[in-house]
PDB file of N, CA, C and O in Angstrom:
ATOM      1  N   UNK C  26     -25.375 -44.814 -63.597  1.00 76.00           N
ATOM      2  CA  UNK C  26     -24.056 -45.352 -63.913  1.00 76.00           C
ATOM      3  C   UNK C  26     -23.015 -44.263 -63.662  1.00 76.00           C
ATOM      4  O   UNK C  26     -23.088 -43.101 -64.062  1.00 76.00           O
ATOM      5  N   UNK C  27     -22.078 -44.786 -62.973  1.00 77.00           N
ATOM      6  CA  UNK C  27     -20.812 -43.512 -62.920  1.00 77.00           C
ATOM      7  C   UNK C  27     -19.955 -42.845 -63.881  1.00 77.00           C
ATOM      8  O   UNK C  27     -20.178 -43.535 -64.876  1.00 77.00           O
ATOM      9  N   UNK C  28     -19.419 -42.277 -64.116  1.00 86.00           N
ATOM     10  CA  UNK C  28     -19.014 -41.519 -64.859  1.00 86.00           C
ATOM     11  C   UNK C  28     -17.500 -42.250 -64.830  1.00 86.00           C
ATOM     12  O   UNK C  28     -17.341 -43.250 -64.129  1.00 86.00           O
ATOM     13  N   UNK C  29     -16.491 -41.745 -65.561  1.00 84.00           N
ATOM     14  CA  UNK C  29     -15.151 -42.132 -65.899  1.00 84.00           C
ATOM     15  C   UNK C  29     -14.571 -41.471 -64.444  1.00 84.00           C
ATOM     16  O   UNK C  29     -13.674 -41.944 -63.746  1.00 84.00           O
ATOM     17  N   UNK C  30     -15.184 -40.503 -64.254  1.00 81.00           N
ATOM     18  CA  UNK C  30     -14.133 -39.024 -63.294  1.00 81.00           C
ATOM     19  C   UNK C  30     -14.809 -39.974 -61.774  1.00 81.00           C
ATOM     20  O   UNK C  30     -14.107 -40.226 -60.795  1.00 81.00           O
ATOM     21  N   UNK C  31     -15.860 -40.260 -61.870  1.00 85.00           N
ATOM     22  CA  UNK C  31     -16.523 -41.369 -60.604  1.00 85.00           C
ATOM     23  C   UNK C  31     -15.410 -41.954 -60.438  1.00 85.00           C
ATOM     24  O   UNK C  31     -14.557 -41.729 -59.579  1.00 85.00           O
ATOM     25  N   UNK C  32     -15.415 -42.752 -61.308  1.00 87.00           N
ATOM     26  CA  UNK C  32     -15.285 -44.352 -61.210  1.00 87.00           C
ATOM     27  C   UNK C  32     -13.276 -44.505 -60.688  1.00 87.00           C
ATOM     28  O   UNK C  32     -12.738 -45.462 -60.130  1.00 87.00           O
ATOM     29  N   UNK C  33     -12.581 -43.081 -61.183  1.00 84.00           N
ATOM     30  CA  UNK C  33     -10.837 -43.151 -60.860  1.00 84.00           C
ATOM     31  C   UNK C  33     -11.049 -41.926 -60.059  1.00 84.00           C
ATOM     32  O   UNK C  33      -9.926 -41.450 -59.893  1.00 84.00           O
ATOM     33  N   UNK C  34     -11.816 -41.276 -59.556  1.00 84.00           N
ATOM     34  CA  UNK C  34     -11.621 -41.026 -57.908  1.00 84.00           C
ATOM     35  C   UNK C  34     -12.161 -41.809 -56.991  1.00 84.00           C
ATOM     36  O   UNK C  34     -11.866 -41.497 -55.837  1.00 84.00           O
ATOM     37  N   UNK C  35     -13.061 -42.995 -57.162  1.00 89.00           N
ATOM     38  CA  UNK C  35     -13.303 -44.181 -56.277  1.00 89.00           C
ATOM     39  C   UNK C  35     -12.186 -44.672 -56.350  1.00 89.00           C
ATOM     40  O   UNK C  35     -11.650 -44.477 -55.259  1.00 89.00           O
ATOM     41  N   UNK C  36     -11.515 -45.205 -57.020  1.00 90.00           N
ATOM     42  CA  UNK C  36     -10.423 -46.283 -57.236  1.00 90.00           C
ATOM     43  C   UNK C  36      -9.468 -45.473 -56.635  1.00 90.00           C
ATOM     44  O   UNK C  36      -8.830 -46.075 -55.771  1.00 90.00           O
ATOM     45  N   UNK C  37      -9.090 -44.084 -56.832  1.00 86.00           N
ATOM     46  CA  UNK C  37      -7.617 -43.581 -56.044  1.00 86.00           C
ATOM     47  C   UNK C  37      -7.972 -43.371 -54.445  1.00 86.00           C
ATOM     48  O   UNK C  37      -7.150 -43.491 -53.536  1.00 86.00           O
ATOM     49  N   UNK C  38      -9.254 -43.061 -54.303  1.00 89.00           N
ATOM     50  CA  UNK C  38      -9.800 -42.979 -52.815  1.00 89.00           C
ATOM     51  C   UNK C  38      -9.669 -44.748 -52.000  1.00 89.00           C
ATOM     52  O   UNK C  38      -9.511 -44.825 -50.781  1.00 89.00           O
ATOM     53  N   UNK C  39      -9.730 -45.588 -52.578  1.00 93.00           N
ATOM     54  CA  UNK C  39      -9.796 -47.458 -52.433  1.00 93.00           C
ATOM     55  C   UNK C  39      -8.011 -47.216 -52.455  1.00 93.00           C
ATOM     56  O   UNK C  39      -7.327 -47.402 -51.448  1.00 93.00           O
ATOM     57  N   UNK C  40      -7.729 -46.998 -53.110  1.00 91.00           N
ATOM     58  CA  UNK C  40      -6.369 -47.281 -53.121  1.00 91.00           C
ATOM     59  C   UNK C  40      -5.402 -46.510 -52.039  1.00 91.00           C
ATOM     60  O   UNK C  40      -4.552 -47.002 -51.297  1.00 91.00           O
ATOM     61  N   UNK C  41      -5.787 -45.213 -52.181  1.00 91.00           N
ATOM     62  CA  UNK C  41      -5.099 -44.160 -50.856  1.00 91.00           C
ATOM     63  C   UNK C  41      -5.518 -44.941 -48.921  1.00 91.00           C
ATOM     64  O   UNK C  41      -4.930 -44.968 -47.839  1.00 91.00           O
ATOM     65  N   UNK C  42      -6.601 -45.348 -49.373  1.00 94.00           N
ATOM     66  CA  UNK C  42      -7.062 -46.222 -47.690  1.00 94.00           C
ATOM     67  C   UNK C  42      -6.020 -47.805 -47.572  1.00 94.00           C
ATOM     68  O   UNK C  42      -5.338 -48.289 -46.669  1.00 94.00           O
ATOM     69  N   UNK C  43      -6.269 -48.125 -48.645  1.00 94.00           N
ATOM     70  CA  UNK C  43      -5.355 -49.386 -48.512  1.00 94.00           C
ATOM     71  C   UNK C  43      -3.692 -48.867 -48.375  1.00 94.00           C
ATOM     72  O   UNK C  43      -3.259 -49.165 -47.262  1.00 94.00           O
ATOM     73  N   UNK C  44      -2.816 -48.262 -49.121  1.00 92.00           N
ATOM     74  CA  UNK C  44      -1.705 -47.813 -49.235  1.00 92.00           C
ATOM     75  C   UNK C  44      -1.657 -47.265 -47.620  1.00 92.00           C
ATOM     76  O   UNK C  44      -0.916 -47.760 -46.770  1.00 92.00           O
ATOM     77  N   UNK C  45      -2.575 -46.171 -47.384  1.00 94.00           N
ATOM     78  CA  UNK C  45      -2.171 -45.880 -45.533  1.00 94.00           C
ATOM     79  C   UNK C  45      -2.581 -46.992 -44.521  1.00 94.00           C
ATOM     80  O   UNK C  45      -2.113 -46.861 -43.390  1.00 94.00           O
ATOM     81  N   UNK C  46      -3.304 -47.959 -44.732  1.00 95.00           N
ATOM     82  CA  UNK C  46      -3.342 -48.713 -43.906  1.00 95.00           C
ATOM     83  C   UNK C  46      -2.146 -49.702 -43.710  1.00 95.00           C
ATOM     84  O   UNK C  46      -1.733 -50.295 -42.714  1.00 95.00           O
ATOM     85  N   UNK C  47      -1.740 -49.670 -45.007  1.00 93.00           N
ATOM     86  CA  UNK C  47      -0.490 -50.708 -45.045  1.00 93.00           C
ATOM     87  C   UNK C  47       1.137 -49.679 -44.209  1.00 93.00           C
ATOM     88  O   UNK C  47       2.040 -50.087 -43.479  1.00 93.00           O
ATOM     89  N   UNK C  48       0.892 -48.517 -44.694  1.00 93.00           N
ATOM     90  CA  UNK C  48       2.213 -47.425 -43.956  1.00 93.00           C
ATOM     91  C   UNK C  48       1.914 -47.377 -42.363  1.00 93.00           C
ATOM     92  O   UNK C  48       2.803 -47.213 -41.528  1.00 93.00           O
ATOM     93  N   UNK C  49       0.354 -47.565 -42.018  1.00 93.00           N
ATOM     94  CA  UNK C  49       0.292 -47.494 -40.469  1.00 93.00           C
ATOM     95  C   UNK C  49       0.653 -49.133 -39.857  1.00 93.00           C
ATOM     96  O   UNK C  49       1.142 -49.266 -38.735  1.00 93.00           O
ATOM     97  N   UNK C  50       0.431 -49.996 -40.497  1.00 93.00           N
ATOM     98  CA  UNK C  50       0.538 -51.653 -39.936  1.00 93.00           C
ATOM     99  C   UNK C  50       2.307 -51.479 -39.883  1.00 93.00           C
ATOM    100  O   UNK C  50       3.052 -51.621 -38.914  1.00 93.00           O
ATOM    101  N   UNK C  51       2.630 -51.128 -41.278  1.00 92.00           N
ATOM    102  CA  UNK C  51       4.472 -51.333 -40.706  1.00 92.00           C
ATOM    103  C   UNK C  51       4.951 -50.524 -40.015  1.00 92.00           C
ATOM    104  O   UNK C  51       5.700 -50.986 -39.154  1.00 92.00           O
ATOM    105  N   UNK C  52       4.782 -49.051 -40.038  1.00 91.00           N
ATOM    106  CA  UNK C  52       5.457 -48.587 -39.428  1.00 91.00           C
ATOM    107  C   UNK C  52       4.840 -48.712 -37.761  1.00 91.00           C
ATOM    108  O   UNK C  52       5.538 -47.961 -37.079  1.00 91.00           O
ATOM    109  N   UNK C  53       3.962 -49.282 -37.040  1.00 92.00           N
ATOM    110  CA  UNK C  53       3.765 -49.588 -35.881  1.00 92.00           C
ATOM    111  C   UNK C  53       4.566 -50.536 -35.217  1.00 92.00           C
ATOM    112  O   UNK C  53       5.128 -50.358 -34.137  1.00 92.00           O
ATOM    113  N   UNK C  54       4.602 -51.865 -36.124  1.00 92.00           N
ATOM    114  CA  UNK C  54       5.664 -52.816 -36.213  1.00 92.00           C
ATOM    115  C   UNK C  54       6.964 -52.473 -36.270  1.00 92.00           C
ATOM    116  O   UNK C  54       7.607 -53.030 -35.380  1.00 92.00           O
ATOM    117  N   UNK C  55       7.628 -51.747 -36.996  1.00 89.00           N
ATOM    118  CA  UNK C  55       8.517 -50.847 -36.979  1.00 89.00           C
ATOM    119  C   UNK C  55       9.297 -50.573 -35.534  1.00 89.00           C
ATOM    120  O   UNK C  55      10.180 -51.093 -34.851  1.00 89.00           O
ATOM    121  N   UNK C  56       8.585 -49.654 -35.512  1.00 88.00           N
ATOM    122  CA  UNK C  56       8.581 -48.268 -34.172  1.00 88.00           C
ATOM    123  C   UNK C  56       8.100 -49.271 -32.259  1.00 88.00           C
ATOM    124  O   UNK C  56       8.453 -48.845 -31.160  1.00 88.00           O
ATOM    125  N   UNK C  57       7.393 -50.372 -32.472  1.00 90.00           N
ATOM    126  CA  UNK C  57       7.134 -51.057 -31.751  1.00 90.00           C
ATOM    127  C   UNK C  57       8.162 -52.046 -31.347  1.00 90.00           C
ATOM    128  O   UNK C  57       8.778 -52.123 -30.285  1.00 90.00           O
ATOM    129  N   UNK C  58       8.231 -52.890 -32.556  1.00 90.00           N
ATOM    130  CA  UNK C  58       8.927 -54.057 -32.357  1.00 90.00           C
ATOM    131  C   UNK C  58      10.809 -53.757 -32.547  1.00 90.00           C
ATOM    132  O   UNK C  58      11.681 -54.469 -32.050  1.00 90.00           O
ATOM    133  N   UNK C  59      10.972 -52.839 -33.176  1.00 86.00           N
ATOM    134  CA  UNK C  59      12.607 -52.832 -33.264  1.00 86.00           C
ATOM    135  C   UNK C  59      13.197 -52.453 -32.586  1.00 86.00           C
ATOM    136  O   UNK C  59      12.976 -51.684 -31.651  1.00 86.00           O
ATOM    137  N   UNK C  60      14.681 -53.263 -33.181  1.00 88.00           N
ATOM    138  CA  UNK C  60      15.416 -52.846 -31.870  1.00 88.00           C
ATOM    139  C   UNK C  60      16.467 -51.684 -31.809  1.00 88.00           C
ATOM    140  O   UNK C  60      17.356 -51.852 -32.645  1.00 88.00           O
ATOM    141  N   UNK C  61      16.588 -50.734 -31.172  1.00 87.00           N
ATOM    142  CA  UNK C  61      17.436 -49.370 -31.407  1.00 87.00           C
ATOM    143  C   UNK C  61      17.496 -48.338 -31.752  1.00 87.00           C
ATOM    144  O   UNK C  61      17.574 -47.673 -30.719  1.00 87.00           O
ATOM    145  N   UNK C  62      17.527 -47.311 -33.071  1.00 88.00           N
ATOM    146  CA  UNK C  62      16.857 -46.094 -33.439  1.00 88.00           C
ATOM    147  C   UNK C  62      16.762 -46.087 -34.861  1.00 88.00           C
ATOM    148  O   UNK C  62      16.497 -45.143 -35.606  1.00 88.00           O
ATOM    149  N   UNK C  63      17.055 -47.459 -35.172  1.00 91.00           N
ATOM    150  CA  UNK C  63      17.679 -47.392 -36.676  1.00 91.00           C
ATOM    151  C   UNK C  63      15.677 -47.683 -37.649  1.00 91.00           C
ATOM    152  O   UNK C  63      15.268 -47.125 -38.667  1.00 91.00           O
ATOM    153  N   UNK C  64      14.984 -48.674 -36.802  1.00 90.00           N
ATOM    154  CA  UNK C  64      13.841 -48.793 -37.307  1.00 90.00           C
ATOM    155  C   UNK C  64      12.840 -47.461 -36.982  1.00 90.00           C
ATOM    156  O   UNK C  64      12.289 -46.822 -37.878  1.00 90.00           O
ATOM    157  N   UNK C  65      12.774 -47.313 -36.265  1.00 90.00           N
ATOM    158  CA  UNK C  65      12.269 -45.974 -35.926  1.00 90.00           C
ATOM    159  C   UNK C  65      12.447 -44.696 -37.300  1.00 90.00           C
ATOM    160  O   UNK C  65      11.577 -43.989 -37.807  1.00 90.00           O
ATOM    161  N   UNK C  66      13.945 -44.785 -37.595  1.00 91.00           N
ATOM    162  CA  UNK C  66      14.091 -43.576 -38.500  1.00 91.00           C
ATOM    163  C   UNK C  66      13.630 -43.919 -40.040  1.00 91.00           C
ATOM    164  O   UNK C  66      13.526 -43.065 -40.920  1.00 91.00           O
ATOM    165  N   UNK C  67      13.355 -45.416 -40.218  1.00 90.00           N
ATOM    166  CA  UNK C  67      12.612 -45.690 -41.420  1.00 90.00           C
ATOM    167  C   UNK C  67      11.600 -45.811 -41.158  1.00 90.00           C
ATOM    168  O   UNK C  67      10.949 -45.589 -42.179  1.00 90.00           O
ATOM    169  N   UNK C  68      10.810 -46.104 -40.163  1.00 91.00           N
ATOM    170  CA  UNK C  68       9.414 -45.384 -40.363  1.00 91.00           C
ATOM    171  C   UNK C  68       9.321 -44.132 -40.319  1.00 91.00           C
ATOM    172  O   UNK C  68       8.382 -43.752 -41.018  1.00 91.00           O
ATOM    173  N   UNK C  69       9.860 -43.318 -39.821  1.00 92.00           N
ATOM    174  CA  UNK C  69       9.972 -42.053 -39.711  1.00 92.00           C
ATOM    175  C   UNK C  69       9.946 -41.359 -41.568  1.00 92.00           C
ATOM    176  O   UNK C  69       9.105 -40.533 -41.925  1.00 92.00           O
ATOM    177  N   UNK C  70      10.948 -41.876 -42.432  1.00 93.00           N
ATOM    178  CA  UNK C  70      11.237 -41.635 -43.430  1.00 93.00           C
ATOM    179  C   UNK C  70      10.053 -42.152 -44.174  1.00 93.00           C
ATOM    180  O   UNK C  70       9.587 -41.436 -45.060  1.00 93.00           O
ATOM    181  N   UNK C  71       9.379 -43.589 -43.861  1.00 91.00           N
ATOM    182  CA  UNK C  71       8.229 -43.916 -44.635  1.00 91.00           C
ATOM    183  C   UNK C  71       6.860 -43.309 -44.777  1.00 91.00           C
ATOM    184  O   UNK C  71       6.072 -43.368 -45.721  1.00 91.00           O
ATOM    185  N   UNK C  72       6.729 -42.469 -43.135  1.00 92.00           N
ATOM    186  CA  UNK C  72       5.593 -41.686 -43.086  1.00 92.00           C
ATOM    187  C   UNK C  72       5.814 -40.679 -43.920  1.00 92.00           C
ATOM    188  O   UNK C  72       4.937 -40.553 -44.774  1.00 92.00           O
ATOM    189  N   UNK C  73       6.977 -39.666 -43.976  1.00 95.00           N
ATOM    190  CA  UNK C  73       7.099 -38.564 -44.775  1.00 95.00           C
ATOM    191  C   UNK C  73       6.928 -38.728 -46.241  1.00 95.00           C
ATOM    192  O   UNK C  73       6.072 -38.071 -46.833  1.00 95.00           O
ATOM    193  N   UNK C  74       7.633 -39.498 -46.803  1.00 93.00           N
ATOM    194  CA  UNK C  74       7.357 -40.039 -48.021  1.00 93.00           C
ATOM    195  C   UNK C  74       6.068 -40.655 -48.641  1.00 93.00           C
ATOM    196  O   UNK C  74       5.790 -40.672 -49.840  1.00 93.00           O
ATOM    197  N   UNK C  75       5.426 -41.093 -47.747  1.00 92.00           N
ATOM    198  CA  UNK C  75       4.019 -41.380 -47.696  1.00 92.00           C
ATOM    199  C   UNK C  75       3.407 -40.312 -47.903  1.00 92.00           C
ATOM    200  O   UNK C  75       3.093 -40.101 -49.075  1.00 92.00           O
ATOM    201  N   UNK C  76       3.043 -39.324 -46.907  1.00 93.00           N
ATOM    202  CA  UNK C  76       2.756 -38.256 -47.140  1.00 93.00           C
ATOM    203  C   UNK C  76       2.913 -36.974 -48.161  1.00 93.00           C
ATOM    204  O   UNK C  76       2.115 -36.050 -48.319  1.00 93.00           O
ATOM    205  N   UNK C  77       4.051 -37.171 -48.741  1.00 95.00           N
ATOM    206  CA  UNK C  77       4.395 -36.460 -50.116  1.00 95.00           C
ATOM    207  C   UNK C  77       3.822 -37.689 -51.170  1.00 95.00           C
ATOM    208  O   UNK C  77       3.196 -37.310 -52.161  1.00 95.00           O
ATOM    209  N   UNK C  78       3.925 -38.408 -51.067  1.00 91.00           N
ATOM    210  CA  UNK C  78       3.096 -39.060 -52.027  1.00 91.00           C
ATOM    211  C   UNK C  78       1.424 -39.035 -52.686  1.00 91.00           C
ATOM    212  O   UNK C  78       0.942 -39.087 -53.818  1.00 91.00           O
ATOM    213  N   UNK C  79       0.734 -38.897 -50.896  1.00 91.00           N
ATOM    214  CA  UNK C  79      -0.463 -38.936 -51.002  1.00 91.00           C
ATOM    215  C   UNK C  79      -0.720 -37.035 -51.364  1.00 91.00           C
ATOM    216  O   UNK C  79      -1.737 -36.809 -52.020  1.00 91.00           O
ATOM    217  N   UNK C  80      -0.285 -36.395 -51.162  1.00 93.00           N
ATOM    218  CA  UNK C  80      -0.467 -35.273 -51.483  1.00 93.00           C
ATOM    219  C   UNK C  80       0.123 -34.995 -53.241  1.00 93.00           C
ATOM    220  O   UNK C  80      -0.007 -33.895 -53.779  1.00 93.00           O
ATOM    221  N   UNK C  81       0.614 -35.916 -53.783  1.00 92.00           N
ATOM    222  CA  UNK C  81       1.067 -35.684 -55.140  1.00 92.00           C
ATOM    223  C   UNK C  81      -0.157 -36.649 -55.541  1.00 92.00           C
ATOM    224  O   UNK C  81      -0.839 -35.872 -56.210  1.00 92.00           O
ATOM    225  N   UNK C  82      -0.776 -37.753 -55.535  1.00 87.00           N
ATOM    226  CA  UNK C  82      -2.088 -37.857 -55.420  1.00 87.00           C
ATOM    227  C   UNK C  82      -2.960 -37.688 -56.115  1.00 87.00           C
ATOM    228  O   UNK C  82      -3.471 -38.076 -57.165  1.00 87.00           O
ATOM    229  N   UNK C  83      -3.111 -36.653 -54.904  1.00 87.00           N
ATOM    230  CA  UNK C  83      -4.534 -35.854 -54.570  1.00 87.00           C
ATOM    231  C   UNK C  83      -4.586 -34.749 -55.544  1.00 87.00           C
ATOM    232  O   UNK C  83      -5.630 -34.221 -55.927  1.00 87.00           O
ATOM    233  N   UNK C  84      -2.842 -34.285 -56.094  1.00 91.00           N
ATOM    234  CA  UNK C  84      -2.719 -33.268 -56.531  1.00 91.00           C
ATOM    235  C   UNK C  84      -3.557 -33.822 -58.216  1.00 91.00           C
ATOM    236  O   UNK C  84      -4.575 -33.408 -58.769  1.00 91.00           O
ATOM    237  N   UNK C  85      -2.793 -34.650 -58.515  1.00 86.00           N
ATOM    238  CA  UNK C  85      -2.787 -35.506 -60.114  1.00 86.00           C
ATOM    239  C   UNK C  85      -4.128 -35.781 -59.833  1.00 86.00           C
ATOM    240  O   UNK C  85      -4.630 -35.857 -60.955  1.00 86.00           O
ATOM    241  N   UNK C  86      -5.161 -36.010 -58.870  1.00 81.00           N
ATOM    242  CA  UNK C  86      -6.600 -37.191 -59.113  1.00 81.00           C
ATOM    243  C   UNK C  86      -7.197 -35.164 -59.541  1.00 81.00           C
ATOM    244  O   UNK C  86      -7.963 -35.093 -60.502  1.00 81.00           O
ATOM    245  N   UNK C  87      -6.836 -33.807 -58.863  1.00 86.00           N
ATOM    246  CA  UNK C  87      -7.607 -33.070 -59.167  1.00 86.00           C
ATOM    247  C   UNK C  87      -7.553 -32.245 -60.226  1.00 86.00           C
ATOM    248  O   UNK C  87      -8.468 -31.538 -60.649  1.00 86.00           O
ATOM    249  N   UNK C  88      -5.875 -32.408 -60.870  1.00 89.00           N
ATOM    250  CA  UNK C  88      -6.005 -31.852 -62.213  1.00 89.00           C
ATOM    251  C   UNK C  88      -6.327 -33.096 -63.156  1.00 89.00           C
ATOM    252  O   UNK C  88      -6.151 -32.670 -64.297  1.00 89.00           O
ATOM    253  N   UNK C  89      -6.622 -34.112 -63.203  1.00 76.00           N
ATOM    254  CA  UNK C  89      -7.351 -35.039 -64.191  1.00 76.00           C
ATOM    255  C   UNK C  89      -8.612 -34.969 -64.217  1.00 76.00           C
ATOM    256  O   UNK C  89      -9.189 -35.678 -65.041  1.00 76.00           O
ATOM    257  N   UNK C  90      -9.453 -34.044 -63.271  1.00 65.00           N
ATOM    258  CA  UNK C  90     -10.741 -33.564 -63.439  1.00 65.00           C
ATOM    259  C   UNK C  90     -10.995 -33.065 -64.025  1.00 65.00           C
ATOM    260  O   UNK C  90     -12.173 -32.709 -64.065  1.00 65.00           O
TER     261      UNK C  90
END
């Protein structure tokens, strides 16, 4: 049986794959489909923010260990 520390780094690891899969589907759509520079710079802004996110995270899933 898993442990507590298992069981909410499975769940933030399930959750970090879903959350980037969803930042890569829009911002492709994004950056693909729009028109001018204006969509582009919010995906642009969504990846970064994404990325400070997932690294604040990773930070919180390893001091709750």
């Amino acid at each position: 049986m898993p442990t507590l520390s298992q069981a909410i780094s499975v769940i933030t690891i399930l959750f970090i794959f879903g959350y980037w899969t969803g930042i890569f589907l829009l911002s492709y759509h994004l950056i693909r489909f729009g028109i001018g520079t204006h969509p582009r710079r919010i995906a642009f802004a969504m990846i970064i923010g994404s990325v400070i996110l997932t690294i604040m995270s990773i930070m919180l899933l390893i001091a709750i260990k």
